[in-house]
Coordinates of C-alpha atoms and ligand atoms in Angstrom, one line a residue:
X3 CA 0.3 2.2 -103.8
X4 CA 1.1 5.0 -101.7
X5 CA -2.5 5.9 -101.1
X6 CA -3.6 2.6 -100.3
X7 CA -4.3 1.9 -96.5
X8 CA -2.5 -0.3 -94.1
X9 CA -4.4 -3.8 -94.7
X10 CA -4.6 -3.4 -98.4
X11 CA -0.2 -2.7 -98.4
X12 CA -0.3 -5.7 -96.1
X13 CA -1.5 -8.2 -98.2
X14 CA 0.0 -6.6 -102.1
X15 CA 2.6 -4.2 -101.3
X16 CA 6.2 -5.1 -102.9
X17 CA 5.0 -8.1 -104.1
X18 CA 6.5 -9.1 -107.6
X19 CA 6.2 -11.9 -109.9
X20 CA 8.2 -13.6 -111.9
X21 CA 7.7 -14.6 -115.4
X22 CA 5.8 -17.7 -114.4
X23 CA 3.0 -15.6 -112.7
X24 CA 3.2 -17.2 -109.6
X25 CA 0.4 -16.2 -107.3
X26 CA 1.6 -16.7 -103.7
X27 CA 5.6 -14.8 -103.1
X28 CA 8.1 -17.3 -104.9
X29 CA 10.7 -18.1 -102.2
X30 CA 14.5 -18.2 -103.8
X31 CA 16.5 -20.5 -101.9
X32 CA 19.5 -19.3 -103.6
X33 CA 23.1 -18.2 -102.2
X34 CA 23.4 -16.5 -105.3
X35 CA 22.7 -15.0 -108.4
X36 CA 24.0 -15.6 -112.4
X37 CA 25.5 -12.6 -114.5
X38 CA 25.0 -12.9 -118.2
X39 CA 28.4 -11.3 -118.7
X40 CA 31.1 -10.4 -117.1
X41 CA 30.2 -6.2 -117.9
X42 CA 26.8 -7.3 -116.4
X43 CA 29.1 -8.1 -113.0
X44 CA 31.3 -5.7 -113.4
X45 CA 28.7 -3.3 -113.5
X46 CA 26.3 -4.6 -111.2
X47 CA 29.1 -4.3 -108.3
X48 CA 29.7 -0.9 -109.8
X49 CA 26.2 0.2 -108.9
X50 CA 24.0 -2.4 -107.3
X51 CA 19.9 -1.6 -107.9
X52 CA 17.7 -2.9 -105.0
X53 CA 16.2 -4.9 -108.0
X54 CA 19.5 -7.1 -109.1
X55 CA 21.5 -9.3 -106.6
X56 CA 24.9 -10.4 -106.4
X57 CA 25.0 -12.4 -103.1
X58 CA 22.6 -13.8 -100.2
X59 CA 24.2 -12.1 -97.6
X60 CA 23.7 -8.7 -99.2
X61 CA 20.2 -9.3 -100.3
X62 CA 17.6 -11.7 -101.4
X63 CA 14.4 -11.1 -104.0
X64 CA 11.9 -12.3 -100.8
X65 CA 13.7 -10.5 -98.7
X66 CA 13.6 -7.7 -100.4
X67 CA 9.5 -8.4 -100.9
X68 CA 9.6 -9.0 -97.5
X69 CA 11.6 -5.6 -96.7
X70 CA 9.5 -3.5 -99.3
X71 CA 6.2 -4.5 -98.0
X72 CA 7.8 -3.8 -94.2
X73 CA 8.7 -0.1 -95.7
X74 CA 5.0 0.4 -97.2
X75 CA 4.1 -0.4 -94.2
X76 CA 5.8 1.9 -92.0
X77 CA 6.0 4.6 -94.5
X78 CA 9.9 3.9 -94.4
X79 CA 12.4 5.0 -97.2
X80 CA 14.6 2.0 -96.8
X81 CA 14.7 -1.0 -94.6
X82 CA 17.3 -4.1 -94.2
X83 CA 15.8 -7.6 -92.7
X84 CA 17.9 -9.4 -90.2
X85 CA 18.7 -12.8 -89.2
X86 CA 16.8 -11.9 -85.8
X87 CA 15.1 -9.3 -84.0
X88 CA 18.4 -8.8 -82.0
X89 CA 20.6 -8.6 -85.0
X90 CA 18.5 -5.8 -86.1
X91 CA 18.6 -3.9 -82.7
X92 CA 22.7 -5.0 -82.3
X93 CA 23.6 -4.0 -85.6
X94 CA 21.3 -1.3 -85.7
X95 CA 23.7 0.4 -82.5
X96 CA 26.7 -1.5 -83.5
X97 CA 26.5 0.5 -87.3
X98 CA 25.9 4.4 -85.5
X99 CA 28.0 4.4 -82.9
X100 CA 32.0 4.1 -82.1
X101 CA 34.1 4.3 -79.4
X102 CA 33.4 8.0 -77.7
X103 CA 30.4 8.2 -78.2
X104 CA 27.3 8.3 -75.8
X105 CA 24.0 6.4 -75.7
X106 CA 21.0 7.4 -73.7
X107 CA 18.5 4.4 -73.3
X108 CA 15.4 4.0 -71.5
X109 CA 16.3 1.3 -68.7
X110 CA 13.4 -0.5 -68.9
X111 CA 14.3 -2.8 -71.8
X112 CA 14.1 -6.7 -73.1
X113 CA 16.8 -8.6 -71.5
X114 CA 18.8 -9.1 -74.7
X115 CA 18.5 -5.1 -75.5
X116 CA 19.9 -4.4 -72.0
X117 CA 23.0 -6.6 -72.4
X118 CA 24.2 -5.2 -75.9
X119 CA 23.6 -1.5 -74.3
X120 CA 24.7 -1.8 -70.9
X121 CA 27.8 -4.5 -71.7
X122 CA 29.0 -5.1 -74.9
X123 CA 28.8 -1.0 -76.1
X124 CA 30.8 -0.3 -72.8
X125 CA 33.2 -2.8 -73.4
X126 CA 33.8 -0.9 -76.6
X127 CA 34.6 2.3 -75.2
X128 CA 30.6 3.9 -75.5
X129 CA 29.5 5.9 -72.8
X130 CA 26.0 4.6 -71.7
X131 CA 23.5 6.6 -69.3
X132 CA 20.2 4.9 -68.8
X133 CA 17.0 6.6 -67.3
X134 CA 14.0 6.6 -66.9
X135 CA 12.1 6.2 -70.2
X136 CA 8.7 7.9 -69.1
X137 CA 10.8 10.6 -67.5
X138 CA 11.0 13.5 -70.6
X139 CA 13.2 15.6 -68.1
X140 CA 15.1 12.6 -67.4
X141 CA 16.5 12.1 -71.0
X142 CA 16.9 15.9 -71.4
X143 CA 19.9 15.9 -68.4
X144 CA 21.3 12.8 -69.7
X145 CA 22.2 14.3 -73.3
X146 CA 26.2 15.2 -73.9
X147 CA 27.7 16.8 -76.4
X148 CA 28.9 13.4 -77.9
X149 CA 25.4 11.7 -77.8
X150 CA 24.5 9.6 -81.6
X151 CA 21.8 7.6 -80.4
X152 CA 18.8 7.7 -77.8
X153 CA 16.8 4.1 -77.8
X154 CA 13.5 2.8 -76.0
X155 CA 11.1 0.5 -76.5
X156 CA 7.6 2.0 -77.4
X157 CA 5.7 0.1 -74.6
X158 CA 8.5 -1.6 -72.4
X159 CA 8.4 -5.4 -71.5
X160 CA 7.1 -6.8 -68.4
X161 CA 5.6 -3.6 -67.4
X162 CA 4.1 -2.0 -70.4
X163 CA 5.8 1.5 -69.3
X164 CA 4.9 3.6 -72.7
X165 CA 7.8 6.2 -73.8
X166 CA 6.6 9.6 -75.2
X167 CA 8.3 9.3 -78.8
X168 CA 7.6 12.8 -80.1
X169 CA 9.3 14.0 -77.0
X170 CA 12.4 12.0 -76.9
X171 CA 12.6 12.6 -80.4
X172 CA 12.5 16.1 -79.8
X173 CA 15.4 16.1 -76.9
X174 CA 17.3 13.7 -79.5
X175 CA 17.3 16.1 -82.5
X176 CA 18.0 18.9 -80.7
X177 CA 21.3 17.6 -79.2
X178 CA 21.8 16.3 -82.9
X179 CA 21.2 12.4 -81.8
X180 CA 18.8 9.7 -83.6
X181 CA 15.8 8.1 -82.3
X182 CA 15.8 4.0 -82.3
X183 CA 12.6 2.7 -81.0
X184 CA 12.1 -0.6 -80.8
X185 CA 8.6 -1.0 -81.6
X186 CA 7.4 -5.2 -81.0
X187 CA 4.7 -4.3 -78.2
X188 CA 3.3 -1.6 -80.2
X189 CA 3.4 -3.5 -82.8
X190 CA 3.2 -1.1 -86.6
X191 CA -0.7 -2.1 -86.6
X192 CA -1.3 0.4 -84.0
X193 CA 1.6 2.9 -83.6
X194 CA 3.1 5.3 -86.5
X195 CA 6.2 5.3 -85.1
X196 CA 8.4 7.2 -87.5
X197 CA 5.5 9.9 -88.0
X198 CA 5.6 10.1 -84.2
X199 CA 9.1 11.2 -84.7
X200 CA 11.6 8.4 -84.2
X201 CA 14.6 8.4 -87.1
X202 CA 14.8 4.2 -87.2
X203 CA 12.5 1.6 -86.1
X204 CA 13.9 -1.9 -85.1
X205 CA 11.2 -5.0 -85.2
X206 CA 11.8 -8.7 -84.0
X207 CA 9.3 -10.2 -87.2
X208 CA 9.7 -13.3 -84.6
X209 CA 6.6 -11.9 -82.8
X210 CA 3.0 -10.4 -84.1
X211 CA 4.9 -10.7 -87.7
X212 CA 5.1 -14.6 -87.7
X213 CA 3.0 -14.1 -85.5
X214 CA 2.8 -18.2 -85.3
X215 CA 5.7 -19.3 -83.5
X216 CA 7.7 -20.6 -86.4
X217 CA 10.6 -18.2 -87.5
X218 CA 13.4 -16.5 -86.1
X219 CA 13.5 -12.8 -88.2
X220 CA 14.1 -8.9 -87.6
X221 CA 13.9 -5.9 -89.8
X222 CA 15.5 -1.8 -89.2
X223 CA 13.7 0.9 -91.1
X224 CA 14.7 4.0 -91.3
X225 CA 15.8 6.6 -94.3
X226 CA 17.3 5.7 -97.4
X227 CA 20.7 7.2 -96.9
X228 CA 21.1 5.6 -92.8
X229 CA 19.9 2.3 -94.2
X230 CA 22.4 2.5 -97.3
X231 CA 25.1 4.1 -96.3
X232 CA 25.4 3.1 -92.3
X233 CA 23.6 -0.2 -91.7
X234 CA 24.0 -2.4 -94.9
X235 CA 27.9 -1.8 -94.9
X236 CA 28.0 -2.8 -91.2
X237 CA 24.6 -6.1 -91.5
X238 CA 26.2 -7.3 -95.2
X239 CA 30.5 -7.5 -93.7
X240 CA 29.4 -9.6 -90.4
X241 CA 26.3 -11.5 -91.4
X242 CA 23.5 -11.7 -90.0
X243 CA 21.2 -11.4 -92.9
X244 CA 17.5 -13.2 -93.2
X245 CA 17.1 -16.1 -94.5
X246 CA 14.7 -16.1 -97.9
X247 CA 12.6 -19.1 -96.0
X248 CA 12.1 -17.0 -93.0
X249 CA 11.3 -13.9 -95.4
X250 CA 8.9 -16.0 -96.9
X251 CA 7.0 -16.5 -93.7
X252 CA 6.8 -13.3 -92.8
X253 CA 5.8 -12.1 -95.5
X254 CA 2.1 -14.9 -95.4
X255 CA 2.2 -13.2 -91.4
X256 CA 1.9 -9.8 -92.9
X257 CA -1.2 -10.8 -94.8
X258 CA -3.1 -11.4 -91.8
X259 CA -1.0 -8.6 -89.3
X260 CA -4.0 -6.6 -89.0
X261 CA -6.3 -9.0 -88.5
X262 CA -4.8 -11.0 -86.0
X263 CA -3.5 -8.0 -83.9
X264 CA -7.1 -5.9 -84.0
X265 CA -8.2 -9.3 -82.5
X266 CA -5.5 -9.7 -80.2
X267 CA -5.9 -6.7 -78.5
X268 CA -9.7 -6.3 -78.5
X269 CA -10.0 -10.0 -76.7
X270 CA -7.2 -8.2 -74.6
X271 CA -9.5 -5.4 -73.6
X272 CA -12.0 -8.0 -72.5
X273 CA -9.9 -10.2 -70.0
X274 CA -8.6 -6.9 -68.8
X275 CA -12.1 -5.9 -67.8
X276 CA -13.2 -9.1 -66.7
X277 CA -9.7 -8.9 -64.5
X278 CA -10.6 -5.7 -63.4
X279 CA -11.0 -5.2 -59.8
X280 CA -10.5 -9.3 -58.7
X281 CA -10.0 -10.0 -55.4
X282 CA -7.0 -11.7 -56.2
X283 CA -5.1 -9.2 -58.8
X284 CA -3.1 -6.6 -56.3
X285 CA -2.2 -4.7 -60.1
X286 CA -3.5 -4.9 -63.8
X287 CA -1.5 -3.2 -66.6
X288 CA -2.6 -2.7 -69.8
X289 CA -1.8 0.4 -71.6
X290 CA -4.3 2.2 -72.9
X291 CA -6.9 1.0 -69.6
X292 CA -8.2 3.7 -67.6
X293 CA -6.0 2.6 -64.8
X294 CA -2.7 2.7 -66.6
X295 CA -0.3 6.1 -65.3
X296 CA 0.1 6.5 -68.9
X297 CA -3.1 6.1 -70.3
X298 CA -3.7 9.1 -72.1
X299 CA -0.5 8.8 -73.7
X300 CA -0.7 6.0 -74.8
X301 CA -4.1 6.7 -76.3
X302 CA -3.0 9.8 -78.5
X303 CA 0.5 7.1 -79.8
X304 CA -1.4 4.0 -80.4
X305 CA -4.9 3.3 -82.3
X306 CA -5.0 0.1 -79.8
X307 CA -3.6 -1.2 -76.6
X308 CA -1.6 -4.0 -77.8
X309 CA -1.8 -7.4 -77.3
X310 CA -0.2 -8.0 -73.8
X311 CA -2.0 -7.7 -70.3
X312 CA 1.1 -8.0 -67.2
X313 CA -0.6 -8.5 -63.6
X314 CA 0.5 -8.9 -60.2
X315 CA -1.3 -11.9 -58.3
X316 CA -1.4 -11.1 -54.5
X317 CA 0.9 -13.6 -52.6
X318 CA 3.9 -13.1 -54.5
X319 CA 5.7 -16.2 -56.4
X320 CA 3.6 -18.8 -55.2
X321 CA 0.2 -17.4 -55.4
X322 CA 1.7 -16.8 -59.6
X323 CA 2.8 -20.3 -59.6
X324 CA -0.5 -22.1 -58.3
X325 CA -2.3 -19.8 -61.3
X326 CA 0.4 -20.8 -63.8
X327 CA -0.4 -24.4 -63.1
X328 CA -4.1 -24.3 -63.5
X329 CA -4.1 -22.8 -66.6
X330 CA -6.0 -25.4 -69.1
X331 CA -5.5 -23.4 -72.6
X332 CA -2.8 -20.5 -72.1
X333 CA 0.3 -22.4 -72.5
X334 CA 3.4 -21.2 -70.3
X335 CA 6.0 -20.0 -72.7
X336 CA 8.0 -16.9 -72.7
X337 CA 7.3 -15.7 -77.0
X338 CA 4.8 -13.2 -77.4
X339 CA 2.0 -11.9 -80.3
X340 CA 1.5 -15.4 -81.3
X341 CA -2.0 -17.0 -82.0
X342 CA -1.4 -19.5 -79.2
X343 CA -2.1 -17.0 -75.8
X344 CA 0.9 -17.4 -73.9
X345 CA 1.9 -16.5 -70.1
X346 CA 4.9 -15.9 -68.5
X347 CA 6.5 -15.3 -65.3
X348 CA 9.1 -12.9 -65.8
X349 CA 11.2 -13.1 -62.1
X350 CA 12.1 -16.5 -62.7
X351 CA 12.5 -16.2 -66.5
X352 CA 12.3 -13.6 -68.6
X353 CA 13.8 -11.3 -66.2
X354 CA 15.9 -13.5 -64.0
X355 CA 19.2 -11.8 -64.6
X356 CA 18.2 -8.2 -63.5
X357 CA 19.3 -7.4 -60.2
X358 CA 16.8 -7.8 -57.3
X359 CA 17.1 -4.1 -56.6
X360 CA 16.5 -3.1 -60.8
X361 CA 13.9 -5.7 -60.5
X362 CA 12.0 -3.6 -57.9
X363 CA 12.6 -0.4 -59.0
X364 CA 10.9 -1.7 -62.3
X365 CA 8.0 -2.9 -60.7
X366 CA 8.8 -6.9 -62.0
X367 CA 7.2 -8.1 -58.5
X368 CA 7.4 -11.8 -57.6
X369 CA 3.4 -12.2 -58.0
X370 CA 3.9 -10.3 -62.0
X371 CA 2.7 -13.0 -64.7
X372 CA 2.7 -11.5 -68.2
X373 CA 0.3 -12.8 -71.1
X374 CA 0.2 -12.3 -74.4
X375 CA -3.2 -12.8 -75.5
X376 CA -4.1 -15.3 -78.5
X377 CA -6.6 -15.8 -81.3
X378 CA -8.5 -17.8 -78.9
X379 CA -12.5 -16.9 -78.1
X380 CA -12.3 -14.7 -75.3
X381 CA -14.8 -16.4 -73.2
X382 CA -12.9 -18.9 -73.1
X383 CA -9.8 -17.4 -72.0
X384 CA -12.0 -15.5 -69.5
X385 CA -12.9 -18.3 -67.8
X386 CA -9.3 -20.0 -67.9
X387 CA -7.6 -16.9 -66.1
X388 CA -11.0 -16.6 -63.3
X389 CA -10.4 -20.5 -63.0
X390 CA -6.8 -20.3 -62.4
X391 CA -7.4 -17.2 -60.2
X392 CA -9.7 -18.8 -57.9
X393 CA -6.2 -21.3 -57.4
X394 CA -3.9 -18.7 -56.1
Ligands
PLP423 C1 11.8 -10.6 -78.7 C2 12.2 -9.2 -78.6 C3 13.5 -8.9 -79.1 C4 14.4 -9.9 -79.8 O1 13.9 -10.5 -80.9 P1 14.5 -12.0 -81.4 O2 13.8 -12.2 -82.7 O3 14.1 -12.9 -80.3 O4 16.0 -11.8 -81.5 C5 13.8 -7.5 -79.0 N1 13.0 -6.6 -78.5 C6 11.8 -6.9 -78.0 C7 11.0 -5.9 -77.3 C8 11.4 -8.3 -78.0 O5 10.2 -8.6 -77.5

């Protein structure tokens, strides 16, 4: 299985049957398992296999498919699924570090990733320094002697910034720190991130993994020994485990993952040519276009671009507004990597809590709209972006 490539693990690997042969993943909806003696307990809480369960909140057989085809996957030694994408980024932190320590974190993060790191770890006595993530030199001055963890997202939400994760990685390991990238816009279609360099990798499955707007789900990879030993201790005492439903999902997204992300971002590259250059876009990220500060970067990290464009439409709020509401088949909503293509303002939602000043410095203008692009034909998206345009 090992040699097999990345579509062929994403449809068979960690799949098992059970006696009945089933051909799709069986789903047990089951809080908890039977011992045929009470020596088989005994010892199965003695030494508990990944293969035997004791209890739903420490593990689940479609979870554990679910987890094992994840790990193929991402070349991973280990990996725990989660009840969401923030329990696996919260517990991820929450199981490394403890009061006295330091965090370095790129600053440009999802809302919910910036709260848990700039809030609730300094309320627990961590020291937190945020920089810039695209800033190597940046992250080499903000490491202390007590620094456990440095965190980024691969390509950072609304702006698509892209972090160099061989270099952090390298500024991590030599102050004896771990890498936690947080890799949803990347997506582990197009980025290796733990060849790359980073120690754990942290996904909300709610995204490109569904990847049809039905389940709530996360998953942390990383080595054997940090999953085992740091974050199933920490995930299996307060809770927030996946559900075997939701694994179950996930595991059908897998099967198509490829697919539906090589699609994604190859309609992507075609509105952002067809965007390219309009009389009404002021700014057109993408991260792997020609005009993206980070371009080349981005190229050597990912095999693709992704599957979000952000823009800025001149006039500010109201231009983005007028363009939002003449859209005919992108529906406003603020999920991403789903087959439905999706836009999203992020001032007014998304982003409405950062502080005007934050907001600037990140580039999140008032004219930004950010789309995640669909399954749809891409004509037809074309022409429902250049018919809105023509509105603002
Ligand atoms: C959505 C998202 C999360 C949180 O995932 P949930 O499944 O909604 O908890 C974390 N990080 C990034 C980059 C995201 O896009």
């Amino acid at each position: 299985m090992e040699n097999w490539k990345p579509k062929t693990k994403l449809v068979h690997a960690g799949a098992k049957r059970s006696q009945f042969g089933e051909l799709s993943e069986a789903m047990f909806l089951t809080q908890g398992f039977v011992y045929d003696s009470p020596e088989q307990a005994e010892a199965r809480f003695i030494e508990n296999t990944p293969d035997e369960f004791i209890y739903g909140r420490y593990g689940n057989p479609t979870v554990r498919m679910f987890e094992e085809r994840m790990m193929a996957l991402e070349g991973a030694g280990d990996a725990f699924g989660t009840a969401t994408g923030m329990a696996a980024v919260s517990g991820t932190l929450f199981s490394i570090l403890r009061a006295g320590d330091h965090i370095v974190s790129s600053k440009a993060l999802f809302g919910s990733c910036l709260f848990v790191i700039d809030d609730i770890l300094r309320r627990w006595g961590i020291e937190v320094t945020l920089v810039d993530g695209t800033d190597l030199d940046q992250w080499r001055d903000a490491m202390q002697p007590n620094t456990k963890v440095c965190f980024l997202e691969a390509i950072s939400n609304p702006t698509l910034e892209v972090s160099d994760i061989s270099g952090v990685a390298g500024i991590a390991h030599a102050g004896g720190a771990l890498l936690v990238v947080d890799n949803v816009f990347a997506t582990p279609v197009f980025q290796r991130t733990l060849e790359l360099g980073a120690d754990i990798v942290v996904y909300s499955a709610t995204k490109h993994i569904d990847g049809q707007g039905r389940c709530l789900g996360g998953i942390v990879l990383g080595t054997k020994e940090f999953i085992q030993d740091t974050f199933i201790p920490f995930n299996k005492h307060t809770g927030p485990s996946m559900s075997p439903f939701n694994a179950w999902v996930m595991l059908k997204g897998l099967e198509t993952l490829a697919l539906r992300c090589e699609a994604q971002a190859d309609t992507a590259q075609k509105v952002v040519d067809a965007l390219r250059g309009h009389e009404k876009v002021a700014r057109l990220l993408f991260p792997t276009d020609d005009a993206h500060p980070q371009c080349e970067l981005a190229r050597r990290q990912m095999t693709k671009g992704g599957t979000v464009i952000s823009f800025e439409v001149k006039g500010g709020k109201e231009a983005a507004f007028r363009v939002l509401n003449a859209l005919n088949i992108v529906i406003l909503s603020n999920n991403l990597g789903d087959a439905k293509s999706l836009a999203t303002h992020p001032v007014t939602t998304t982003h409405k809590n950062l502080a005007p000043e934050a907001r600037a410095a990140a580039g999140i203008t008032d004219g930004l709209i950010r789309f995640s692009v669909g399954l749809e034909d891409a004509d037809d998206l074309i022409e429902d972006w250049l018919g809105a345009l023509s509105q603002a």
